[in-house]
Short mmCIF file of C-alpha atoms in Angstrom, two decimals:
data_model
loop_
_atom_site.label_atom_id
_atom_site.label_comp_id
_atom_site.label_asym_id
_atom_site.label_seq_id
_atom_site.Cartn_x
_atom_site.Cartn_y
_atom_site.Cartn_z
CA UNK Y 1 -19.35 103.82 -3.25
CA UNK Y 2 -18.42 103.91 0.01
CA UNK Y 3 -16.89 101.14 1.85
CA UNK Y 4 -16.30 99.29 5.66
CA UNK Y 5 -13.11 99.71 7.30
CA UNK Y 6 -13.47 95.94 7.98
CA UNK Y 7 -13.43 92.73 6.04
CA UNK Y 8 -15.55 90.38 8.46
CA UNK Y 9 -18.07 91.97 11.52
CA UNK Y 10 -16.38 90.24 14.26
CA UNK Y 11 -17.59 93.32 17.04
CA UNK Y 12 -18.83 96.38 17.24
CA UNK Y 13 -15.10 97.35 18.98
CA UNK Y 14 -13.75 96.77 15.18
CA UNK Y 15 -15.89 99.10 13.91
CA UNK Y 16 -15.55 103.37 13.74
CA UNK Y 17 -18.25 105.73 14.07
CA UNK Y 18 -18.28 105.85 10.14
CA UNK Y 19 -18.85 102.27 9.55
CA UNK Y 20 -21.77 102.70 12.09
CA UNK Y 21 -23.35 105.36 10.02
CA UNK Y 22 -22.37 103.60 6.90
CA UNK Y 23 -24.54 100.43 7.91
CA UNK Y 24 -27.46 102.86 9.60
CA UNK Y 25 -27.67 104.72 5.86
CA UNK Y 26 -27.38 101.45 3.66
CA UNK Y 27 -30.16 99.47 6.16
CA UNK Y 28 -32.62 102.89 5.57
CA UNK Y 29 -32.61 101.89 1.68
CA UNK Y 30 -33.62 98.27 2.63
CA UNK Y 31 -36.04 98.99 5.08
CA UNK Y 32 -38.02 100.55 1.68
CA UNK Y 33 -36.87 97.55 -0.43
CA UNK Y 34 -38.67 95.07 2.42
CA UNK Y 35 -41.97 96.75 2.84
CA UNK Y 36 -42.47 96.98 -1.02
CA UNK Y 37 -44.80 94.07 -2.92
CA UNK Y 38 -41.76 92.69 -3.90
CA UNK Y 39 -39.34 91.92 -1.32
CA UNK Y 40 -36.18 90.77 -3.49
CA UNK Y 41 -33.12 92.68 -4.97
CA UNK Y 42 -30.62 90.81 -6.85
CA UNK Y 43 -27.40 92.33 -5.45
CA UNK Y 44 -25.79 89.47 -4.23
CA UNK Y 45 -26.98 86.42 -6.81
CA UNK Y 46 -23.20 85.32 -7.29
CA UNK Y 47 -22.41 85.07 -3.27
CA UNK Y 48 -22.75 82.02 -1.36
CA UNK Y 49 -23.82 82.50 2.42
CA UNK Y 50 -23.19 79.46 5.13
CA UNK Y 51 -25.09 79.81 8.94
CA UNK Y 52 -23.52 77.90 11.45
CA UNK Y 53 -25.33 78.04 14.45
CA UNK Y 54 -23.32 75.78 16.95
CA UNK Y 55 -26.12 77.57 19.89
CA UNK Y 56 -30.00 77.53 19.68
CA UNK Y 57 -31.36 80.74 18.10
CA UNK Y 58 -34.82 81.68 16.22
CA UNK Y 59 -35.22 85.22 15.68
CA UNK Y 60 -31.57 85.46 14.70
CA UNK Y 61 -31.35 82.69 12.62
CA UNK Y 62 -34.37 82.90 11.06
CA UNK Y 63 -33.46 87.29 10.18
CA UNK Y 64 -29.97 86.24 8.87
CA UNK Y 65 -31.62 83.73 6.49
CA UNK Y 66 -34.82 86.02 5.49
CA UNK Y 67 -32.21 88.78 4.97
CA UNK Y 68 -29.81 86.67 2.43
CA UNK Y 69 -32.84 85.52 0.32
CA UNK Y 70 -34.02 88.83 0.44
CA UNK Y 71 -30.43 89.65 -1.17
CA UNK Y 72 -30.72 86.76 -3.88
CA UNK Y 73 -27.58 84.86 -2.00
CA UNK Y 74 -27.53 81.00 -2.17
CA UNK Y 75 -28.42 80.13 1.13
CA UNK Y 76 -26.54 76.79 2.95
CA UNK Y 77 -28.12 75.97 6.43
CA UNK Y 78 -25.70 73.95 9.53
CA UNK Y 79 -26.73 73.16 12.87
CA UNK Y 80 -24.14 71.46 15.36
CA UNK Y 81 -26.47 68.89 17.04
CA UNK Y 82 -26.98 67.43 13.62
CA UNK Y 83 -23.53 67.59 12.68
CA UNK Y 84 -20.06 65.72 12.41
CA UNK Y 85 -19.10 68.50 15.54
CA UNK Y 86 -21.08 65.60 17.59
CA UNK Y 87 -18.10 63.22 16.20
CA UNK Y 88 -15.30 65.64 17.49
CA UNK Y 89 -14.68 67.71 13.75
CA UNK Y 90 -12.90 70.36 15.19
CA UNK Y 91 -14.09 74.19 14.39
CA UNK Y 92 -12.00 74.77 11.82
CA UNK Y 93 -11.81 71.74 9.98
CA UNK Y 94 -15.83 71.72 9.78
CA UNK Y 95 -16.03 75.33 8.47
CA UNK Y 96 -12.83 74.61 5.89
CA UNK Y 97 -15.52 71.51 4.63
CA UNK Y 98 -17.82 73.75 4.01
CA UNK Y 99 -15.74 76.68 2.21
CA UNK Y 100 -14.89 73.82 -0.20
CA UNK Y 101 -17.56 74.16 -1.13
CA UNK Y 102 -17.15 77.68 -2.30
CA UNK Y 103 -18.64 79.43 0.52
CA UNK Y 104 -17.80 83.30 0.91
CA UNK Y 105 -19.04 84.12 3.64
CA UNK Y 106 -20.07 82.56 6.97
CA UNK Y 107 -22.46 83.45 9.60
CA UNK Y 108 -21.98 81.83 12.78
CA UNK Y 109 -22.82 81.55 16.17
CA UNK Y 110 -20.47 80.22 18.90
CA UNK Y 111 -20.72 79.54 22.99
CA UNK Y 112 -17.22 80.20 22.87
CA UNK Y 113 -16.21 83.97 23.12
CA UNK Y 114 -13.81 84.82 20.30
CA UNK Y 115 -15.07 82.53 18.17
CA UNK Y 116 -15.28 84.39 14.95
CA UNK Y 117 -12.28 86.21 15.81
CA UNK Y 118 -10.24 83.10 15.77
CA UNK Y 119 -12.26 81.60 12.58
CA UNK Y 120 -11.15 85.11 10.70
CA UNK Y 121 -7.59 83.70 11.24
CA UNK Y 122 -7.57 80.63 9.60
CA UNK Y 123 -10.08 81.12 6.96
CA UNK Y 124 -10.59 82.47 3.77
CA UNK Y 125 -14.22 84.05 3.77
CA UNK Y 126 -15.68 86.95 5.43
CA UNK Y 127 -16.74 85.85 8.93
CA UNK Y 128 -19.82 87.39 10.32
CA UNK Y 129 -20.36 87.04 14.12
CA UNK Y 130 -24.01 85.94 15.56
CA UNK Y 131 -23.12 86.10 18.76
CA UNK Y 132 -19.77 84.74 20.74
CA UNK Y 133 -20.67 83.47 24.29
CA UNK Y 134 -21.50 86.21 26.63
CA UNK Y 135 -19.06 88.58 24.21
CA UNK Y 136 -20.61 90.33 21.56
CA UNK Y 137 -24.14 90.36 19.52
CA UNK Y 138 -22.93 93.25 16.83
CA UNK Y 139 -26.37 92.99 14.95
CA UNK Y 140 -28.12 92.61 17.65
CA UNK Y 141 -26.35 95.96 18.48
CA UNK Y 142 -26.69 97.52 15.33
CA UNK Y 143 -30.65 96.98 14.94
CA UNK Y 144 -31.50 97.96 18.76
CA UNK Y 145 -29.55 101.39 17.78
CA UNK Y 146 -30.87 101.76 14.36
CA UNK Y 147 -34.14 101.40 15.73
CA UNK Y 148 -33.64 104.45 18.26
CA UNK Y 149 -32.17 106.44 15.01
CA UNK Y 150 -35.28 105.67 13.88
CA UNK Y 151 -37.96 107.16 16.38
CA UNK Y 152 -35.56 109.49 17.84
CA UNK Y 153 -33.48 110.62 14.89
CA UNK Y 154 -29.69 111.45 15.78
CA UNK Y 155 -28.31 108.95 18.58
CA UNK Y 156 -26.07 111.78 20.12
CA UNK Y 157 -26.94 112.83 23.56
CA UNK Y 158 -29.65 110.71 24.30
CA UNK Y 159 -30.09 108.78 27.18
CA UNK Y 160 -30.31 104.73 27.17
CA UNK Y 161 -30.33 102.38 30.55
CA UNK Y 162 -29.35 98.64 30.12
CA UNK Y 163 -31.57 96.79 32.69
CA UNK Y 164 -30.73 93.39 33.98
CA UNK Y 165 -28.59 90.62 33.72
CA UNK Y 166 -25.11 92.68 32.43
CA UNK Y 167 -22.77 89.73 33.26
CA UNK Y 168 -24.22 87.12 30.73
CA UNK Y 169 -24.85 89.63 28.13
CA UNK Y 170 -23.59 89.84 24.99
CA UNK Y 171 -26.33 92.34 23.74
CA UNK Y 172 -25.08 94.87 26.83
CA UNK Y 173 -21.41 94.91 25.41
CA UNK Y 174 -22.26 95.41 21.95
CA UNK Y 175 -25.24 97.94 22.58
CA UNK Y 176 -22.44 100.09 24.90
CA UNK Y 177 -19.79 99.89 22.30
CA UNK Y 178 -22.65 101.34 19.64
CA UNK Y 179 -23.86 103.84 21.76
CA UNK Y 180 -20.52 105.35 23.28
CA UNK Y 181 -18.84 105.83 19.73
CA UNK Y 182 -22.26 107.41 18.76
CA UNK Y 183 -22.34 110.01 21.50
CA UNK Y 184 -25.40 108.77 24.19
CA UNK Y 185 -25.41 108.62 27.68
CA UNK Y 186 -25.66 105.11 28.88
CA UNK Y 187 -26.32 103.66 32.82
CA UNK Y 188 -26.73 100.30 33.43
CA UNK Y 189 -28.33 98.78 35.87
CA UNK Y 190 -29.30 95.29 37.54
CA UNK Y 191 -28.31 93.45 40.52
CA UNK Y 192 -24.36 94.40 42.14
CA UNK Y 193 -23.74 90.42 41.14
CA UNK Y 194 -25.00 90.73 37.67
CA UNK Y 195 -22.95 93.67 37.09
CA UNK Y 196 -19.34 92.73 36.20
CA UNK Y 197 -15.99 94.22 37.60
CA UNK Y 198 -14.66 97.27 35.85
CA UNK Y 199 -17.84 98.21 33.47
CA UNK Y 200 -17.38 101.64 34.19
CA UNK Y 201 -14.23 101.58 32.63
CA UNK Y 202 -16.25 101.29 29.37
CA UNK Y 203 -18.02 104.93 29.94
CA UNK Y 204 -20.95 103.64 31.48
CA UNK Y 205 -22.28 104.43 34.94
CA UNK Y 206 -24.11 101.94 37.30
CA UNK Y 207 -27.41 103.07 38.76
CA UNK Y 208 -29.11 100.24 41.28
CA UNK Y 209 -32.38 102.10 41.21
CA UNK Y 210 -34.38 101.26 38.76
CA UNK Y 211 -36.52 104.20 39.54
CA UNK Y 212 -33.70 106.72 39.72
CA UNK Y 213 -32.82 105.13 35.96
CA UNK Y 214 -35.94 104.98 34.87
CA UNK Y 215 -36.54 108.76 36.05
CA UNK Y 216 -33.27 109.46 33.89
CA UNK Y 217 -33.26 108.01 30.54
CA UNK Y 218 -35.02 108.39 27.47
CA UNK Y 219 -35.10 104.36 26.58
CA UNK Y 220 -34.72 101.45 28.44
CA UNK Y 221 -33.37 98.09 26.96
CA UNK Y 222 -34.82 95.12 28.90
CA UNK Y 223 -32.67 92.32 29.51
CA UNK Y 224 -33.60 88.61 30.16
CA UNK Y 225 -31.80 86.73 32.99
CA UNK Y 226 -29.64 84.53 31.40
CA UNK Y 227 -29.92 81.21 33.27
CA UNK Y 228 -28.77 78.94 30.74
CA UNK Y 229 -25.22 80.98 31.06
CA UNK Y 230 -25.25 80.68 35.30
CA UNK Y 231 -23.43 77.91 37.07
CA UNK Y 232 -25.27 79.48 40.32
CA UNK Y 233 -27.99 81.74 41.64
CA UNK Y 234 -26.56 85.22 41.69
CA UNK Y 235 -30.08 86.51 43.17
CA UNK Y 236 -32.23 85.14 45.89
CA UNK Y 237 -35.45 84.24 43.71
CA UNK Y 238 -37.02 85.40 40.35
CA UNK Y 239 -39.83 86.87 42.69
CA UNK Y 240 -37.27 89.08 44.50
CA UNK Y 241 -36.09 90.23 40.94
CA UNK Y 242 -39.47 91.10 39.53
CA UNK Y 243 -39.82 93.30 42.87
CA UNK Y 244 -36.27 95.41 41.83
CA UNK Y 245 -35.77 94.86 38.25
CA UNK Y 246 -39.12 94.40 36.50
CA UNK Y 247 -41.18 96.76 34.99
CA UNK Y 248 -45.14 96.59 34.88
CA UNK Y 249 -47.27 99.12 33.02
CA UNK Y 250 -48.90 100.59 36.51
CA UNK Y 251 -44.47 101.94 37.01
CA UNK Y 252 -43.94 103.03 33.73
CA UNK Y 253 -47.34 105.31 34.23
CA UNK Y 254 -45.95 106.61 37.41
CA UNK Y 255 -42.54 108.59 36.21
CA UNK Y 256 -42.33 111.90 35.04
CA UNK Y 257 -42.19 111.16 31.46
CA UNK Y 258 -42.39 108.66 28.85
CA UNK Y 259 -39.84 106.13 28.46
CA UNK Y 260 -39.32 103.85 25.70
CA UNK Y 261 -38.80 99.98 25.87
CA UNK Y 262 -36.70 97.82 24.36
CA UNK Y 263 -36.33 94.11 24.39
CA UNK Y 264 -33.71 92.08 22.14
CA UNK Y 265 -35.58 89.02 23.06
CA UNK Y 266 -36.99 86.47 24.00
CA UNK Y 267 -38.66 88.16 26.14
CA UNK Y 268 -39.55 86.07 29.92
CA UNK Y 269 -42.98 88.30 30.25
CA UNK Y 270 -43.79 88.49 33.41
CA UNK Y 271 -40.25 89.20 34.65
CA UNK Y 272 -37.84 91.65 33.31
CA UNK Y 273 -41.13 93.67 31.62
CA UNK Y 274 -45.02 92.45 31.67
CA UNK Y 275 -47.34 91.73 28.72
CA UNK Y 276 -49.27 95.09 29.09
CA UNK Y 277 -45.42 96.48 28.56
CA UNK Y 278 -44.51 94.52 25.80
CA UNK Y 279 -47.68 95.25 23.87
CA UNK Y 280 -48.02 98.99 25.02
CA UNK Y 281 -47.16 101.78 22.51
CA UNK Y 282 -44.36 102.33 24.90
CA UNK Y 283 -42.57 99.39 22.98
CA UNK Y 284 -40.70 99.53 20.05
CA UNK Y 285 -39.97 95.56 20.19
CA UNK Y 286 -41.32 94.45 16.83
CA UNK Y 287 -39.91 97.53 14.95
CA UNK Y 288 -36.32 95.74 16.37
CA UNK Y 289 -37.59 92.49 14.92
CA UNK Y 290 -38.15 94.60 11.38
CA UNK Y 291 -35.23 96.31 11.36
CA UNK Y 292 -33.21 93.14 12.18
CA UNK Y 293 -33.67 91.55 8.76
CA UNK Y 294 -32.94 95.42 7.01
CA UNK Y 295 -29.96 95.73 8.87
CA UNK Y 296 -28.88 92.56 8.63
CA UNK Y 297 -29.19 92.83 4.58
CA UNK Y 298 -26.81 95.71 5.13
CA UNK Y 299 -24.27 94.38 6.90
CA UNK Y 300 -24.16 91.12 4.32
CA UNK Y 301 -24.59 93.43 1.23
CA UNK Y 302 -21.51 96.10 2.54
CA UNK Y 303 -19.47 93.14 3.30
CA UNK Y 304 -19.94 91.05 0.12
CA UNK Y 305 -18.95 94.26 -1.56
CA UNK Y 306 -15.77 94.07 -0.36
CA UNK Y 307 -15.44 90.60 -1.17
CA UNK Y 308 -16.40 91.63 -4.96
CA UNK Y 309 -14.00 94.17 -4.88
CA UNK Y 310 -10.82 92.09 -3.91
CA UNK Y 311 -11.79 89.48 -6.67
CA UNK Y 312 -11.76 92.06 -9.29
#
C-alpha cells in the first residue's frame, strides 16, 4: 500500500503533489463507505484519537469526530475553556497528560500559528493540525480541492479566485499551497489592506475587480471577514464591502459564464455571498461539508497507517 511522505499533517507546504493525490484517491473510497446504510469500517479499532480545540469550531470539530467514529477509533473530546489551560498548564504539559493516556494521535486547533509544528517536536503521537492562527487549515484545504476534483475532474489548469479577507485567512494559504502544486491558476482578490505583503511571491496574482475575477475564473471561494482576528477596521464599513466584495445572485447572472461558489464557512449571508447564492445550484457548499468528514477519514486512516507500521 502506498504511503504519506509525512508522519503528522502539520500544512499543506509539508506535503508533495503525491501525497495530495494519495489523500484525493483514499477519500473517493470513503465517500462510498459514508453514503452506504452502514456508515462504519473498522480500520482503525486499536487507535486512540484526542481533539483539542483550544479555539471555537463546529463544522470542524464536529467532521473530525464524525470521521473517527466513522473509522471505529476511540474518540477523547478537550476543550480549553473547560480545562486546566484556564489554570496556566502549559501546551505541552496538557497534551503529554493526555498521551499518558495512550493517545496516538492528536487533533488540535491552536490561535497560535505553528502550533502543531512545535507540538510535533516534543511529542510522541502523530499531530494533526485544525487550524494554526491565521496559518494554515490543511483539511480545510484538502476538502475545498477535493470537492473541485470532484465536479470538475483533474485540478490542472483550472481557474480558482480567493475572494475576501486574505490577511486573516488560514483557508487562503492552505487552498494556494493545494492548488499551485496541483497545477491551477489562482487570483486573489479583496481589499489592498486585506491583502498581505508579498502574496504574489506564492504564484498568485491580485485582481481588485471583482468583476474582472469573476469574468476570469472557473470557481470562486468566498471568504468571511475575519473580525474576531482584527485589532482595527481595515475597511470603511461592512456596507462599503458588500458594494466591492459581495456577490448577489442578480451579478453572478450577469457574467459571461457560469461560475462556481465556494464557501469554507460560516458563511455571514448577506455579505461576502447572499442566501439566493448560497442556496443556488451555483454552490457546491454542502458537497464541501460532505466531503469534509470523507476526507478527513483519509487523512486519519493514511496517517494511523503509518503509525501501525512503525510499531510493527
Amino acid at each position: 500500500m502506498k504511503e504519506l511522505s509525512v508522519s503528522n499533517l502539520l500544512g499543506i507546504k509539508y506535503l508533495t503533489a503525491e501525497d495530495l493525490h494519495l489523500i484525493f484517491e483514499t477519500a473517493d473510497q470513503f465517500k462510498e463507505v459514508i453514503n452506504r446504510p452502514i456508515k462504519k469500517v473498522p480500520s482503525l479499532r486499536d487507535i486512540t484519537i484526542a481533539n483539542l480545540f483550544f479555539e471555537n469550531s463546529t463544522r470542524t470539530r464536529l467532521s473530525f469526530e464524525l470521521a473517527e467514529k466513522r473509522l471505529s477509533a476511540d474518540v477523547i473530546n478537550f476543550s480549553a475553556s473547560s480545562s486546566s489551560v484556564t489554570k496556566g498548564e502549559t501546551l505541552i504539559d496538557t497534551v503529554n497528560n493526555i498521551l499518558a493516556m495512550k493517545v496516538d494521535m492528536v487533533v488540535m486547533r491552536h490561535p497560535n500559528p505553528g502550533a502543531g509544528v512545535f507540538l510535533s517536536k516534543h511529542v510522541k503521537a502523530s499531530i494533526v493540525n485544525a487550524g494554526d492562527g491565521a496559518h494554515e487549515h490543511p483539511t480545510q484545504a484538502l476538502l475545498d480541492v477535493f470537492s473541485i476534483r470532484e465536479k470538475y475532474g483533474d485540478i490542472a489548469g483550472k481557474k480558482i479566485v480567493i475572494v475576501g479577507d486574505i490577511m486573516h485567512s488560514r483557508v487562503a494559504l492552505s487552498n494556494i499551497f493545494t492548488l499551485k502544486k496541483l497545477g491551477a491558476e489562482v487570483k486573489v482578490c479583496g481589499p489592498n489592506s486585506l491583502m498581505p505583503k508579498h502574496i504574489e511571491s506564492l504564484g498568485v496574482k491580485v485582481e481588485p475587480n471583482l468583476i474582472k475575477a469573476l469574468e476570469w475564473c472557473d470557481i470562486a471561494n468566498m471568504l468571511r471577514v475575519q473580525n474576531e482576528r482584527m485589532e482595527h477596521s481595515y475597511f470603511p464599513s461592512t456596507r462599503e464591502y458588500v458594494q466591492q466584495y459581495g456577490i448577489n445572485k442578480t451579478l453572478l447572472d450577469s457574467l459571461s459564464k457560469s461560475v462556481t461558489i465556494m464557501h469554507p464557512g460560516p458563511i455571514n449571508r448577506g455579505v461576502e455571498i447572499t442566501s439566493d447564492v448560497a442556496d443556488s445550484e451555483h454552490s457546491i457548499i454542502l458537497n464541501q461539508v460532505e466531503n469534509g468528514v470523507a476526507i478527513r477519514m483519509a487523512v486519519i486512516y493514511l496517517l494511523a497507517s503509518k503509525i501501525k507500521n512503525y510499531e510493527n
